[in-house]
PDB file of C-alpha atoms and ligand atoms in Angstrom:
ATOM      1  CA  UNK A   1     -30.925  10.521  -7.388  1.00  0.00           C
ATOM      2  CA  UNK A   2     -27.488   8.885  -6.300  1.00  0.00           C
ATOM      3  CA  UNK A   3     -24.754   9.113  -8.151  1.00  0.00           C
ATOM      4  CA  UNK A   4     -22.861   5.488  -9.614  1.00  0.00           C
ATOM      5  CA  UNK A   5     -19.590   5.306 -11.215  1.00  0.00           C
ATOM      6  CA  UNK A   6     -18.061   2.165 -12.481  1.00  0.00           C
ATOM      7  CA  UNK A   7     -13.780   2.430 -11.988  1.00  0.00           C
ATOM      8  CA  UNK A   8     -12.679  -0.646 -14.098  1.00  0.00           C
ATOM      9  CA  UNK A   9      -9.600  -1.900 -15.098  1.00  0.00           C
ATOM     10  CA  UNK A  10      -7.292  -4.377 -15.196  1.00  0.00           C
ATOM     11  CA  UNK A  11      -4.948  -3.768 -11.351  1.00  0.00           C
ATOM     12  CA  UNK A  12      -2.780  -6.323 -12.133  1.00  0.00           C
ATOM     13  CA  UNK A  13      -2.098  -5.343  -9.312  1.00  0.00           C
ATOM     14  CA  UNK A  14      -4.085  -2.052  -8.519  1.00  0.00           C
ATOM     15  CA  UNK A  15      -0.751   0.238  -7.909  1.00  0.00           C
ATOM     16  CA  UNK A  16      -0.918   3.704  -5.859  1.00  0.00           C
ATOM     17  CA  UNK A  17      -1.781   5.498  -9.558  1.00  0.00           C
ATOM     18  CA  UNK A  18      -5.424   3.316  -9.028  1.00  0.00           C
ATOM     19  CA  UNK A  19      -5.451   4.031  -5.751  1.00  0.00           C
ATOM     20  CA  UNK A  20      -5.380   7.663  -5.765  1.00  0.00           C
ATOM     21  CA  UNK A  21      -8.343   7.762  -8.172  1.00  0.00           C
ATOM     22  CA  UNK A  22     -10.130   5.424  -6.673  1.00  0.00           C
ATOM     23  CA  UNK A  23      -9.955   7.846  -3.536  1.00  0.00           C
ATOM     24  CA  UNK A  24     -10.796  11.078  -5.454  1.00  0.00           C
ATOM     25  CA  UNK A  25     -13.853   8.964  -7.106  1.00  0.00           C
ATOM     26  CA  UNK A  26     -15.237   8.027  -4.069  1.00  0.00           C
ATOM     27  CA  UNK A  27     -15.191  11.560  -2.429  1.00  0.00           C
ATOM     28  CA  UNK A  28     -17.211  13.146  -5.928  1.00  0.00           C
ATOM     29  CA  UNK A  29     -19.594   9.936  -6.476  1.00  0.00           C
ATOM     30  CA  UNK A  30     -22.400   8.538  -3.731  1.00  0.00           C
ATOM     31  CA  UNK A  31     -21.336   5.192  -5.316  1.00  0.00           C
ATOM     32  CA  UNK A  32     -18.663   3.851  -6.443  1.00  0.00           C
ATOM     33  CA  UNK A  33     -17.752  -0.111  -7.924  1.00  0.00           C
ATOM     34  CA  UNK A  34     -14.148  -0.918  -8.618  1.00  0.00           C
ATOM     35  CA  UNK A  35     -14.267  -3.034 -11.433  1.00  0.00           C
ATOM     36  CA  UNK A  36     -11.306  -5.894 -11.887  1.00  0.00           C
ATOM     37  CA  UNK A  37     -11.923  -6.667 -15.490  1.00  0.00           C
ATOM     38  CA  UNK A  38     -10.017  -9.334 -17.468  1.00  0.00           C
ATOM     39  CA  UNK A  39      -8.029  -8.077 -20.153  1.00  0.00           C
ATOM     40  CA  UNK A  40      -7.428 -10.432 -23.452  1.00  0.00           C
ATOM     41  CA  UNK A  41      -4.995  -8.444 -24.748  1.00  0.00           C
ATOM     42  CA  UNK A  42      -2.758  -8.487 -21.840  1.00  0.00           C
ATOM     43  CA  UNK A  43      -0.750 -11.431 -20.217  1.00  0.00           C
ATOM     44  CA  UNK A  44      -2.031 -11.726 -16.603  1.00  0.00           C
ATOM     45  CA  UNK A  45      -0.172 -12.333 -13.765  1.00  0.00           C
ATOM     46  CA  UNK A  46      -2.865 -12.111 -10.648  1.00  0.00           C
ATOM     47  CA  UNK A  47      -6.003 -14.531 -10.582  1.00  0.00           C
ATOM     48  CA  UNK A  48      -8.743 -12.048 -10.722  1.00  0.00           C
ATOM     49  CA  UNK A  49     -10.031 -13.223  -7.023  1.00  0.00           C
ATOM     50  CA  UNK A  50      -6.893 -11.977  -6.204  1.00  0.00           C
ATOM     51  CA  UNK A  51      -6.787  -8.719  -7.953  1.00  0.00           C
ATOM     52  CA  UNK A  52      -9.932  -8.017  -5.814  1.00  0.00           C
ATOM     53  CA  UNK A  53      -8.743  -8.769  -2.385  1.00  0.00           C
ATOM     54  CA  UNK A  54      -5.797  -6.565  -3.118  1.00  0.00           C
ATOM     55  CA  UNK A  55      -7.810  -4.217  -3.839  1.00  0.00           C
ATOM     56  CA  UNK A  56     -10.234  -4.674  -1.157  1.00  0.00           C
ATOM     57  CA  UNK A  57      -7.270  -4.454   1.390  1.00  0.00           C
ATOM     58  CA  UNK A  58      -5.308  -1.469  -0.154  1.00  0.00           C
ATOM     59  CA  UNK A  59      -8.600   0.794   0.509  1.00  0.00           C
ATOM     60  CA  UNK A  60      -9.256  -0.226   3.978  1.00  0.00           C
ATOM     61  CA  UNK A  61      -5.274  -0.043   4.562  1.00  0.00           C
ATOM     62  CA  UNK A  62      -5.573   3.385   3.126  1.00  0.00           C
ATOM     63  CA  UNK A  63      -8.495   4.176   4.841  1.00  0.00           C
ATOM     64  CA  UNK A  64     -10.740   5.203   1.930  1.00  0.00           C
ATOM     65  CA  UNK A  65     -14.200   6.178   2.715  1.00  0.00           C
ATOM     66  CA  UNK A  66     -17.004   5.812   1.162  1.00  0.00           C
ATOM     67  CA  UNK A  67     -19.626   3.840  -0.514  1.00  0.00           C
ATOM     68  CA  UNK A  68     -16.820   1.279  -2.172  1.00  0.00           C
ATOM     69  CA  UNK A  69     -17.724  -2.216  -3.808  1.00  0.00           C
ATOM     70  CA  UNK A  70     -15.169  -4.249  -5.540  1.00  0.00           C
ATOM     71  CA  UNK A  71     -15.851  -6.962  -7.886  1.00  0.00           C
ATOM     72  CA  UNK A  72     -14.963  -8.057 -10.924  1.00  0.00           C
ATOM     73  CA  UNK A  73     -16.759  -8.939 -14.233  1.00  0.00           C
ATOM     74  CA  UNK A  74     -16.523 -11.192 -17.274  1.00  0.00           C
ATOM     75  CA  UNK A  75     -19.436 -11.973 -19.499  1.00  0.00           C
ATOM     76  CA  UNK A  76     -20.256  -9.525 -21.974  1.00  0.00           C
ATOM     77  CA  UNK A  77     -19.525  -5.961 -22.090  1.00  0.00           C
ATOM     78  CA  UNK A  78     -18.446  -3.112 -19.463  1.00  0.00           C
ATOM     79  CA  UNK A  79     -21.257  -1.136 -20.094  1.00  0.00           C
ATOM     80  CA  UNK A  80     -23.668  -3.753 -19.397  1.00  0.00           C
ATOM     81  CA  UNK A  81     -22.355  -3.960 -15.895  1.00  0.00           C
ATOM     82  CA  UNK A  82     -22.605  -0.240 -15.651  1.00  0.00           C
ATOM     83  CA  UNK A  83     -26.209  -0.172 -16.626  1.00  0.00           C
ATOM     84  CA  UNK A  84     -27.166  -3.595 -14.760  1.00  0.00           C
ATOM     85  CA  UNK A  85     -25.895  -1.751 -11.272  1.00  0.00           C
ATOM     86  CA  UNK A  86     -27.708   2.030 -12.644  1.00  0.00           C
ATOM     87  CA  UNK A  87     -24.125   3.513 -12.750  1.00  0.00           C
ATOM     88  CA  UNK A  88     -23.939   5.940 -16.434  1.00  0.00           C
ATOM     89  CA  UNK A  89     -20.242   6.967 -15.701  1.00  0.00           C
ATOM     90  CA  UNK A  90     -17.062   5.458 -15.776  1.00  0.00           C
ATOM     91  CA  UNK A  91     -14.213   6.916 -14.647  1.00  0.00           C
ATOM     92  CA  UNK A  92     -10.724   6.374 -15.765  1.00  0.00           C
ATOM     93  CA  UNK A  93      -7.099   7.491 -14.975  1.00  0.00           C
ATOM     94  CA  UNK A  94      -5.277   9.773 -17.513  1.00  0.00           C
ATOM     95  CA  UNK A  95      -1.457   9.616 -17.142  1.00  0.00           C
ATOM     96  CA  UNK A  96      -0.076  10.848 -20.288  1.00  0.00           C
ATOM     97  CA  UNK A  97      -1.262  11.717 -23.553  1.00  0.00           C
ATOM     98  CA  UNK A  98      -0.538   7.642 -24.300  1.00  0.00           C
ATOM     99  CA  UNK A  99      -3.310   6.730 -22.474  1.00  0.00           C
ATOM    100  CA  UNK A 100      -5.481   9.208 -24.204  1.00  0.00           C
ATOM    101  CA  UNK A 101      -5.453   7.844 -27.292  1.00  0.00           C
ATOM    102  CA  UNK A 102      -5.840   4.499 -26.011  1.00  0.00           C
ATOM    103  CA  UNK A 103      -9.013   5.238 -23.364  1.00  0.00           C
ATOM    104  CA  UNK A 104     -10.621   7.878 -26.442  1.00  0.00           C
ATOM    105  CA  UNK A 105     -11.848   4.901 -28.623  1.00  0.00           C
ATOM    106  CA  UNK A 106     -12.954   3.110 -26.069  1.00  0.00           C
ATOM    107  CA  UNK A 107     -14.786   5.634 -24.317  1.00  0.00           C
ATOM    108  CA  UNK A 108     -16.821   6.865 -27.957  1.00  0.00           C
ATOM    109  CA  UNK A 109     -18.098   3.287 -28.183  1.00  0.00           C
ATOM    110  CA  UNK A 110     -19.059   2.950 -25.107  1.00  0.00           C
ATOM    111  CA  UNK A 111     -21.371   5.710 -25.061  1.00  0.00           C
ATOM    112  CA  UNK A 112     -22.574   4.746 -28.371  1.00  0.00           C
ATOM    113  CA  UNK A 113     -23.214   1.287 -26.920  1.00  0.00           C
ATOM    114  CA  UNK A 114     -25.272   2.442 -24.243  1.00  0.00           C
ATOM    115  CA  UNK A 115     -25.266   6.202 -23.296  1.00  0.00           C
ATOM    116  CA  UNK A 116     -22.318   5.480 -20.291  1.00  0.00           C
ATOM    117  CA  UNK A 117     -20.063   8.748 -20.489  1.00  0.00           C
ATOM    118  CA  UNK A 118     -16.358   8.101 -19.698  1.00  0.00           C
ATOM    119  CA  UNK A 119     -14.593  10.458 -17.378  1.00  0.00           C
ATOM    120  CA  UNK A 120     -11.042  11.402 -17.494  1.00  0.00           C
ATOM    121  CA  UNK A 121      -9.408  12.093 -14.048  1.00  0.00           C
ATOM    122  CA  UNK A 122      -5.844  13.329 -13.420  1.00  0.00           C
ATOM    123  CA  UNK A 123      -4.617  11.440 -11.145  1.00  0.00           C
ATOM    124  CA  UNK A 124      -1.787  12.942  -8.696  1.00  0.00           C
ATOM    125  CA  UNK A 125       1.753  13.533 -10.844  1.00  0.00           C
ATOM    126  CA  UNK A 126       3.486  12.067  -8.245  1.00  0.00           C
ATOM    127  CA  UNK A 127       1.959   8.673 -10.094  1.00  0.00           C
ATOM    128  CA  UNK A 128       2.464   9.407 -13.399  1.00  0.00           C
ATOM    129  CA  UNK A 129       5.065   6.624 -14.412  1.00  0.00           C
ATOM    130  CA  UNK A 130       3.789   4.187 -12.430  1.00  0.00           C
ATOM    131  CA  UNK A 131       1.930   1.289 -14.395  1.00  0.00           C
ATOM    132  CA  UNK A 132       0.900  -2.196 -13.394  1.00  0.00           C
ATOM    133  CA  UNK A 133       2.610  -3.646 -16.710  1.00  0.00           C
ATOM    134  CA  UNK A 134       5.957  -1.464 -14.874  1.00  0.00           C
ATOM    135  CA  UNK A 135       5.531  -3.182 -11.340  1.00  0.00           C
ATOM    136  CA  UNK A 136       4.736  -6.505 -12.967  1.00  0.00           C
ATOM    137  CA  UNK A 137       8.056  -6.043 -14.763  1.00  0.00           C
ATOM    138  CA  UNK A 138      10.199  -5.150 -11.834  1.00  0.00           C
ATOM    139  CA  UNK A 139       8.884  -7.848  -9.762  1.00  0.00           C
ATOM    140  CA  UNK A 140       9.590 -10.632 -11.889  1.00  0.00           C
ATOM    141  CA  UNK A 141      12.962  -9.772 -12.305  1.00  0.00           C
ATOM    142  CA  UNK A 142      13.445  -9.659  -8.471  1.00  0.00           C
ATOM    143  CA  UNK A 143      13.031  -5.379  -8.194  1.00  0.00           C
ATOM    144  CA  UNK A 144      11.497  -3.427  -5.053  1.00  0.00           C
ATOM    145  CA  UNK A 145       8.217  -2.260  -6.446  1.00  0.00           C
ATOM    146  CA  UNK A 146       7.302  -0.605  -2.779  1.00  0.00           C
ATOM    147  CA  UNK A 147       7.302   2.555  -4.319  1.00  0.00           C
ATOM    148  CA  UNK A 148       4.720   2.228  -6.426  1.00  0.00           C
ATOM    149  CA  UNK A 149       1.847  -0.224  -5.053  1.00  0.00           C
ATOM    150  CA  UNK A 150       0.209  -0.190  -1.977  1.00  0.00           C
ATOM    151  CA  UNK A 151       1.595  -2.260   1.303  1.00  0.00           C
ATOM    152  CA  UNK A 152      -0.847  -5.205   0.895  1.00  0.00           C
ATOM    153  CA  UNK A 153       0.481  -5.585  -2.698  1.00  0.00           C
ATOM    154  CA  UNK A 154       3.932  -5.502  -1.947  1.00  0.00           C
ATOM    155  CA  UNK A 155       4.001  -8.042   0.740  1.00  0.00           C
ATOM    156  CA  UNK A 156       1.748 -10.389  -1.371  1.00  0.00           C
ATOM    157  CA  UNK A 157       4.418  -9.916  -4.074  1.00  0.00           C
ATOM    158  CA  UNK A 158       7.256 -10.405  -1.303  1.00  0.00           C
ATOM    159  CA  UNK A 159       5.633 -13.589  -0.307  1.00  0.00           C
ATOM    160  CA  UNK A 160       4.619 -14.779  -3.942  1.00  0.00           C
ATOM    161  CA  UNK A 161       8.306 -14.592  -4.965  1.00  0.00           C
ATOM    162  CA  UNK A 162       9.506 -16.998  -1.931  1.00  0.00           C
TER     163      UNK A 162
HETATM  164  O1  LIG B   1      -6.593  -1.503 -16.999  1.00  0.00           O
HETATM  165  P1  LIG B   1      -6.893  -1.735 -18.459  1.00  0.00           P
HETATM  166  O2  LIG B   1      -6.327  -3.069 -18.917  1.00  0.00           O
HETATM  167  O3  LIG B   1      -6.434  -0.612 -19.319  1.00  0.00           O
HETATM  168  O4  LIG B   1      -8.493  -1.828 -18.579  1.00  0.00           O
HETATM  169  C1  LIG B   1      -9.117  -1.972 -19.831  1.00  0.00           C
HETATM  170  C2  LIG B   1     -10.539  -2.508 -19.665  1.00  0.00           C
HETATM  171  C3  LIG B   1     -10.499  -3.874 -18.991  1.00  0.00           C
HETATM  172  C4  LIG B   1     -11.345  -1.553 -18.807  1.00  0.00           C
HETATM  173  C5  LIG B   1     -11.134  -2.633 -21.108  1.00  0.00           C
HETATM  174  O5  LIG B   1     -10.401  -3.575 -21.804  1.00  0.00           O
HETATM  175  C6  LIG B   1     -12.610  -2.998 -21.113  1.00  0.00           C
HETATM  176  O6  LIG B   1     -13.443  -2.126 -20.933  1.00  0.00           O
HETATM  177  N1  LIG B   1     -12.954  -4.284 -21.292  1.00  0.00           N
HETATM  178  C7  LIG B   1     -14.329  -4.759 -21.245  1.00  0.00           C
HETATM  179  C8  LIG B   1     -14.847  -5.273 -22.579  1.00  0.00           C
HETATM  180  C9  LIG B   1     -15.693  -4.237 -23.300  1.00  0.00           C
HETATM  181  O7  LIG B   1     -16.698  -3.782 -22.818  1.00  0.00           O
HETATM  182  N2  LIG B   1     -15.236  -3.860 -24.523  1.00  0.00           N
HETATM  183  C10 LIG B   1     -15.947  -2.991 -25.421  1.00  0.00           C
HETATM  184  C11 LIG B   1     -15.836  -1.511 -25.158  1.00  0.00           C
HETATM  185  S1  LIG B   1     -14.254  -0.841 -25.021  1.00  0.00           S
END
């Protein structure tokens, strides 16, 4: 039986935190889709389509193997994607104990909803501070975000901001 994970988030824009676990995901599932999903509560500043090309373009750049699909989804629930595509894991990054408490409630109902168990994954400290609401920050006020997002991103902010 092959193994599916669903990685979803926001990656507005995917940084080098997403990356990293998108890497480590792809070496422990046979399967893995990258899932842009929109956000209500947060103020976006990539069109989706974009999110995904970033994305698409930081792996190859990278040179991430693996069986990789990115896509994005927004009818209805996570979990419906997950068990539309036969994927019963999701895996998300853990930074901090912040994002524990935020991904824990989230990650009860969604096995409730449908039996999909969340994973946690640690992803390298070396990306611990780095957040997509940070590099969104520092680029609008005009800051090098290089650091902390893969090349593809950077220059598309670069060019973005004219
Ligand atoms: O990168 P983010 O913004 O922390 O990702 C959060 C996201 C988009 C994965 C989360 O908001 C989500 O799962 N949205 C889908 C809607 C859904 O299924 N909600 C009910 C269960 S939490």
């Amino acid at each position: 039986m092959s193994r599916i994970a669903v990685v979803p988030g926001s990656f507005d824009p995917v940084t080098l935190g997403h990356l990293d676990v998108i890497e480590r995901s792809a070496r422990i599932f046979d399967q893995i889709h990258v899932l842009v999903v929109h956000n209500p509560s947060k103020t976006a500043l990539l069109p989706i389509s974009q999110r995904v090309s970033l994305i698409q373009e930081s792996i190859e750049e990278a040179g991430i193997r693996g069986d990789i699909l990115v896509t994005s989804w927004s009818v209805g629930l996570l979990v419906d994607y997950a068990t539309d595509v036969g994927a019963s894991v999701l895996v998300k990054g853990i930074r901090s104990q912040v994002d524990v408490a935020y991904e824990t409630p989230m990650a009860i109902v969604n096995r409730n909803l449908a039996g999909v168990e969340t994973i946690f994954m640690l992803p390298d400290p070396a990306h611990a501070h780095v957040s997509s609401s940070l590099v969104r920050q520092v680029a609008s006020l005009g800051g090098d975000v290089a650091p902390y997002v893969p090349k593809a991103v950077a220059n598309y902010l670069e060019k973005a901001r004219g």
